[in-house]
CSV table of C-alpha atoms in Angstrom, one decimal:
chain,number,residue,atom,x,y,z
A,1,MET,CA,-101.0,-58.3,-10.0
A,2,ALA,CA,-102.7,-54.9,-9.7
A,3,ASP,CA,-100.7,-51.8,-10.5
A,4,GLN,CA,-99.7,-50.3,-7.1
A,5,HIS,CA,-98.4,-47.1,-8.6
A,6,ALA,CA,-100.3,-43.8,-8.9
A,7,ASN,CA,-102.4,-43.5,-12.0
A,8,LEU,CA,-102.7,-39.8,-13.0
A,9,THR,CA,-104.6,-37.4,-15.1
A,10,TRP,CA,-103.1,-33.9,-15.5
A,11,ARG,CA,-105.3,-30.8,-15.0
A,12,ASP,CA,-104.2,-27.7,-16.8
A,13,GLY,CA,-101.0,-29.6,-17.7
A,14,GLN,CA,-99.5,-29.3,-14.3
A,15,ILE,CA,-101.8,-30.4,-11.5
A,16,PRO,CA,-101.8,-34.2,-11.0
A,17,VAL,CA,-105.2,-35.8,-10.3
A,18,SER,CA,-105.5,-39.3,-8.9
A,19,ASP,CA,-107.5,-41.5,-11.2
A,20,ARG,CA,-108.1,-43.9,-8.4
A,21,PHE,CA,-109.5,-41.3,-6.0
A,22,ASP,CA,-110.6,-38.6,-8.4
A,23,ASP,CA,-108.9,-36.0,-6.3
A,24,PRO,CA,-106.0,-33.5,-7.0
A,25,TYR,CA,-102.7,-34.0,-5.2
A,26,PHE,CA,-102.4,-30.4,-4.1
A,27,SER,CA,-104.5,-27.2,-3.9
A,28,LEU,CA,-105.8,-25.9,-7.2
A,29,GLN,CA,-105.2,-22.4,-5.7
A,30,ASN,CA,-101.6,-22.6,-4.4
A,31,GLY,CA,-100.4,-26.0,-3.2
A,32,LEU,CA,-97.2,-24.6,-1.6
A,33,GLU,CA,-99.0,-22.0,0.4
A,34,GLU,CA,-101.6,-24.5,1.5
A,35,THR,CA,-98.9,-26.8,2.7
A,36,ARG,CA,-97.3,-24.0,4.7
A,37,TYR,CA,-100.6,-23.0,6.2
A,38,VAL,CA,-102.1,-26.5,7.0
A,39,PHE,CA,-99.1,-28.7,7.7
A,40,LEU,CA,-96.4,-26.3,8.9
A,41,ALA,CA,-98.4,-23.6,10.7
A,42,GLY,CA,-101.0,-26.3,11.8
A,43,ASN,CA,-98.2,-28.1,13.6
A,44,ASP,CA,-96.6,-24.8,14.9
A,45,LEU,CA,-93.6,-25.2,12.6
A,46,PRO,CA,-90.9,-24.1,12.1
A,47,ALA,CA,-91.0,-22.7,15.7
A,48,ARG,CA,-90.9,-26.2,17.2
A,49,PHE,CA,-88.0,-27.4,15.1
A,50,ALA,CA,-85.1,-28.9,17.1
A,51,SER,CA,-82.4,-31.4,16.8
A,52,GLY,CA,-83.8,-34.9,16.3
A,53,PHE,CA,-87.2,-33.7,15.1
A,54,HIS,CA,-89.3,-36.3,13.4
A,55,ILE,CA,-92.2,-35.6,11.0
A,56,ALA,CA,-94.5,-38.4,9.8
A,57,GLU,CA,-97.1,-38.3,7.1
A,58,LEU,CA,-100.0,-40.2,5.7
A,59,GLY,CA,-99.8,-39.8,1.9
A,60,PHE,CA,-96.4,-38.9,0.3
A,61,GLY,CA,-97.9,-38.0,-3.1
A,62,THR,CA,-95.6,-35.6,-5.1
A,63,GLY,CA,-93.3,-35.0,-2.1
A,64,LEU,CA,-94.5,-31.4,-1.8
A,65,ASN,CA,-95.0,-31.5,1.9
A,66,MET,CA,-91.6,-33.1,2.5
A,67,LEU,CA,-89.8,-30.6,0.3
A,68,THR,CA,-91.6,-27.7,2.0
A,69,ALA,CA,-90.7,-28.9,5.5
A,70,TRP,CA,-87.1,-29.5,4.4
A,71,PHE,CA,-86.9,-26.0,2.9
A,72,GLU,CA,-88.2,-24.5,6.1
A,73,TRP,CA,-85.8,-26.8,8.2
A,74,GLU,CA,-82.8,-25.4,6.4
A,75,ALA,CA,-84.1,-21.9,6.3
A,76,SER,CA,-84.5,-22.0,10.1
A,77,GLY,CA,-80.8,-22.7,10.5
A,78,GLN,CA,-81.0,-26.3,11.5
A,79,THR,CA,-77.9,-28.3,10.6
A,80,THR,CA,-78.7,-31.7,12.0
A,81,PRO,CA,-80.9,-34.0,9.9
A,82,LEU,CA,-84.7,-33.7,9.9
A,83,SER,CA,-86.3,-37.2,10.0
A,84,PHE,CA,-89.3,-37.5,7.7
A,85,THR,CA,-91.3,-40.7,7.3
A,86,SER,CA,-94.2,-41.0,4.9
A,87,PHE,CA,-96.7,-43.9,4.4
A,88,GLU,CA,-97.8,-44.2,0.8
A,89,ALA,CA,-99.9,-46.9,-0.8
A,90,TYR,CA,-99.6,-45.8,-4.4
A,91,PRO,CA,-96.2,-44.2,-5.0
A,92,MET,CA,-95.8,-41.7,-7.8
A,93,GLU,CA,-93.2,-42.3,-10.5
A,94,PRO,CA,-90.2,-39.9,-10.1
A,95,SER,CA,-90.9,-38.5,-13.6
A,96,ASP,CA,-94.4,-37.6,-12.6
A,97,MET,CA,-93.1,-36.0,-9.3
A,98,ALA,CA,-90.7,-33.9,-11.3
A,99,ARG,CA,-93.4,-32.7,-13.6
A,100,ALA,CA,-95.8,-31.8,-10.8
A,101,LEU,CA,-93.1,-30.1,-8.8
A,102,GLN,CA,-92.3,-27.7,-11.7
A,103,ALA,CA,-95.3,-25.8,-10.4
A,104,PHE,CA,-93.2,-24.7,-7.4
A,105,PRO,CA,-90.0,-23.0,-8.7
A,106,GLU,CA,-89.2,-21.7,-5.2
A,107,LEU,CA,-88.6,-25.4,-4.2
A,108,ALA,CA,-86.6,-26.3,-7.3
A,109,PRO,CA,-83.2,-26.6,-5.6
A,110,TRP,CA,-84.6,-28.9,-3.0
A,111,ALA,CA,-86.7,-30.9,-5.6
A,112,ASP,CA,-83.5,-31.3,-7.7
A,113,ARG,CA,-81.5,-32.6,-4.7
A,114,PHE,CA,-84.2,-35.0,-3.9
A,115,LEU,CA,-85.0,-36.3,-7.3
A,116,ASP,CA,-81.3,-36.7,-8.1
A,117,GLN,CA,-81.1,-39.4,-5.5
A,118,TRP,CA,-84.6,-40.8,-5.1
A,119,GLN,CA,-85.0,-44.4,-5.9
A,120,GLY,CA,-87.8,-45.2,-3.4
A,121,GLY,CA,-87.5,-46.5,0.1
A,122,GLN,CA,-84.9,-44.5,2.1
A,123,CYS,CA,-82.8,-41.5,1.1
A,124,ASP,CA,-80.1,-39.7,3.0
A,125,LEU,CA,-79.9,-36.1,1.8
A,126,GLY,CA,-77.7,-34.7,4.5
A,127,THR,CA,-80.0,-32.4,6.4
A,128,LEU,CA,-82.9,-34.7,5.6
A,129,HIS,CA,-83.4,-38.4,6.3
A,130,LEU,CA,-86.3,-39.6,4.3
A,131,GLU,CA,-88.2,-42.9,4.5
A,132,VAL,CA,-91.2,-43.7,2.4
A,133,ILE,CA,-93.0,-46.9,3.6
A,134,GLU,CA,-95.0,-48.3,0.7
A,135,GLY,CA,-98.3,-50.2,1.3
A,136,ASP,CA,-101.6,-49.7,3.1
A,137,ALA,CA,-100.9,-47.6,6.2
A,138,ARG,CA,-103.4,-49.7,8.1
A,139,GLN,CA,-101.0,-52.6,7.8
A,140,THR,CA,-97.6,-50.8,7.8
A,141,LEU,CA,-98.0,-48.2,10.5
A,142,PRO,CA,-98.7,-50.6,13.4
A,143,GLY,CA,-95.3,-52.2,12.9
A,144,TRP,CA,-93.4,-48.8,12.7
A,145,ALA,CA,-90.9,-48.6,15.5
A,146,ALA,CA,-90.7,-44.8,15.9
A,147,ASN,CA,-92.7,-41.9,17.2
A,148,ALA,CA,-93.3,-38.6,15.4
A,149,ASP,CA,-93.2,-35.1,16.8
A,150,ALA,CA,-95.6,-33.9,14.1
A,151,TRP,CA,-98.0,-35.6,11.7
A,152,PHE,CA,-99.1,-34.4,8.3
A,153,LEU,CA,-102.4,-36.2,7.7
A,154,ASP,CA,-102.7,-35.7,3.9
A,155,GLY,CA,-104.7,-38.6,2.4
A,156,PHE,CA,-107.1,-37.8,-0.4
A,157,SER,CA,-110.5,-36.5,0.6
A,158,PRO,CA,-112.2,-38.5,3.4
A,159,ALA,CA,-115.2,-38.9,1.2
A,160,LYS,CA,-113.1,-40.5,-1.5
A,161,ASN,CA,-110.4,-42.2,0.5
A,162,PRO,CA,-112.1,-43.1,3.8
A,163,GLU,CA,-109.5,-46.0,4.4
A,164,LEU,CA,-106.9,-43.4,5.4
A,165,TRP,CA,-109.1,-41.6,7.9
A,166,GLY,CA,-110.6,-44.4,10.0
A,167,SER,CA,-110.6,-44.5,13.8
A,168,ASP,CA,-108.3,-47.5,14.0
A,169,LEU,CA,-105.7,-45.7,11.9
A,170,MET,CA,-106.1,-42.5,13.9
A,171,GLN,CA,-105.4,-44.6,17.0
A,172,GLN,CA,-102.2,-45.8,15.4
A,173,VAL,CA,-101.2,-42.2,14.6
A,174,ALA,CA,-101.8,-41.3,18.3
A,175,ASP,CA,-99.8,-44.4,19.4
A,176,HIS,CA,-96.9,-43.3,17.2
A,177,THR,CA,-96.9,-39.7,18.4
A,178,ALA,CA,-94.6,-38.3,21.1
A,179,ILE,CA,-96.1,-36.7,24.2
A,180,GLY,CA,-96.7,-33.1,23.3
A,181,GLY,CA,-96.6,-34.0,19.6
A,182,THR,CA,-99.1,-32.7,17.1
A,183,ALA,CA,-101.1,-33.5,14.0
A,184,ALA,CA,-102.7,-31.3,11.4
A,185,THR,CA,-104.9,-31.9,8.4
A,186,TYR,CA,-106.8,-29.9,5.8
A,187,THR,CA,-110.1,-31.7,6.6
A,188,ALA,CA,-112.6,-30.9,9.3
A,189,ALA,CA,-114.8,-33.9,8.6
A,190,GLY,CA,-116.6,-34.8,11.8
A,191,PHE,CA,-115.7,-38.5,11.8
A,192,VAL,CA,-112.0,-37.6,11.4
A,193,ARG,CA,-112.1,-35.2,14.4
A,194,ARG,CA,-114.0,-37.7,16.5
A,195,GLY,CA,-111.4,-40.4,15.6
A,196,LEU,CA,-108.6,-38.1,16.8
A,197,VAL,CA,-110.4,-37.3,20.0
A,198,ASP,CA,-111.1,-40.9,20.7
A,199,ALA,CA,-107.5,-41.7,20.1
A,200,GLY,CA,-106.5,-39.3,22.8
A,201,PHE,CA,-105.7,-36.1,21.0
A,202,THR,CA,-107.0,-32.6,22.0
A,203,VAL,CA,-108.6,-31.4,18.8
A,204,THR,CA,-109.2,-27.9,17.6
A,205,ARG,CA,-111.1,-26.9,14.5
A,206,THR,CA,-109.5,-23.8,13.0
A,207,PRO,CA,-110.0,-21.6,9.8
A,208,GLY,CA,-109.0,-23.5,6.7
A,209,TYR,CA,-106.9,-22.5,3.7
A,210,GLY,CA,-108.5,-20.7,0.7
A,211,ARG,CA,-112.0,-21.9,0.0
A,212,LYS,CA,-112.0,-24.5,2.8
A,213,ARG,CA,-113.8,-23.1,5.8
A,214,HIS,CA,-112.1,-25.2,8.4
A,215,MET,CA,-109.2,-27.5,9.1
A,216,THR,CA,-108.1,-29.6,12.1
A,217,CYS,CA,-105.2,-29.3,14.5
A,218,ALA,CA,-104.5,-31.9,17.3
A,219,VAL,CA,-102.1,-32.2,20.2
A,220,LYS,CA,-101.3,-35.3,22.2
A,221,PRO,CA,-101.3,-34.2,25.9
């Protein structure tokens, strides 16, 4: 049976790069700031945070996006749980997550709380209810019973991981988005934007983070 876990090479000793997709897991410039810029600001967060808020994500990776959202959730004064569901085909080993997350000392208290309990699947961390659904999102997302208020679309580069950006999957994302819900991604690839438009989102191309000229934000009207 093929190995379904992430196979990594480490760049500069701290940045994990997927051997399967030949792509780093986070920005070589500043992964935490990119997450805040693309996925939080791109979804108008934390301004939209409210009781019962649900974030969904394509590509869990190191857990950086989840930890950043959880950090901001608590910092905004929320006391009820944030729901966070991520779809991940090739989960990373906890020891590799821990190594990667050392690059972000600001998140260390949240990373420690997470890694102390994380055994895969579901995890109740008090102010965070986390579920990571393993497998190909094209197969697992259609059977998901919930809707998200915000989506983090964070697969590897569309050129290297086109399976996670196809029009059928973007339609599933739209079908599992609450009215008024949003999606954001670092990519501005034309076929991704067209897929989101065809799925029913109102799509905007906005300035990207760092060296990336553009990114994509979407709203379900």
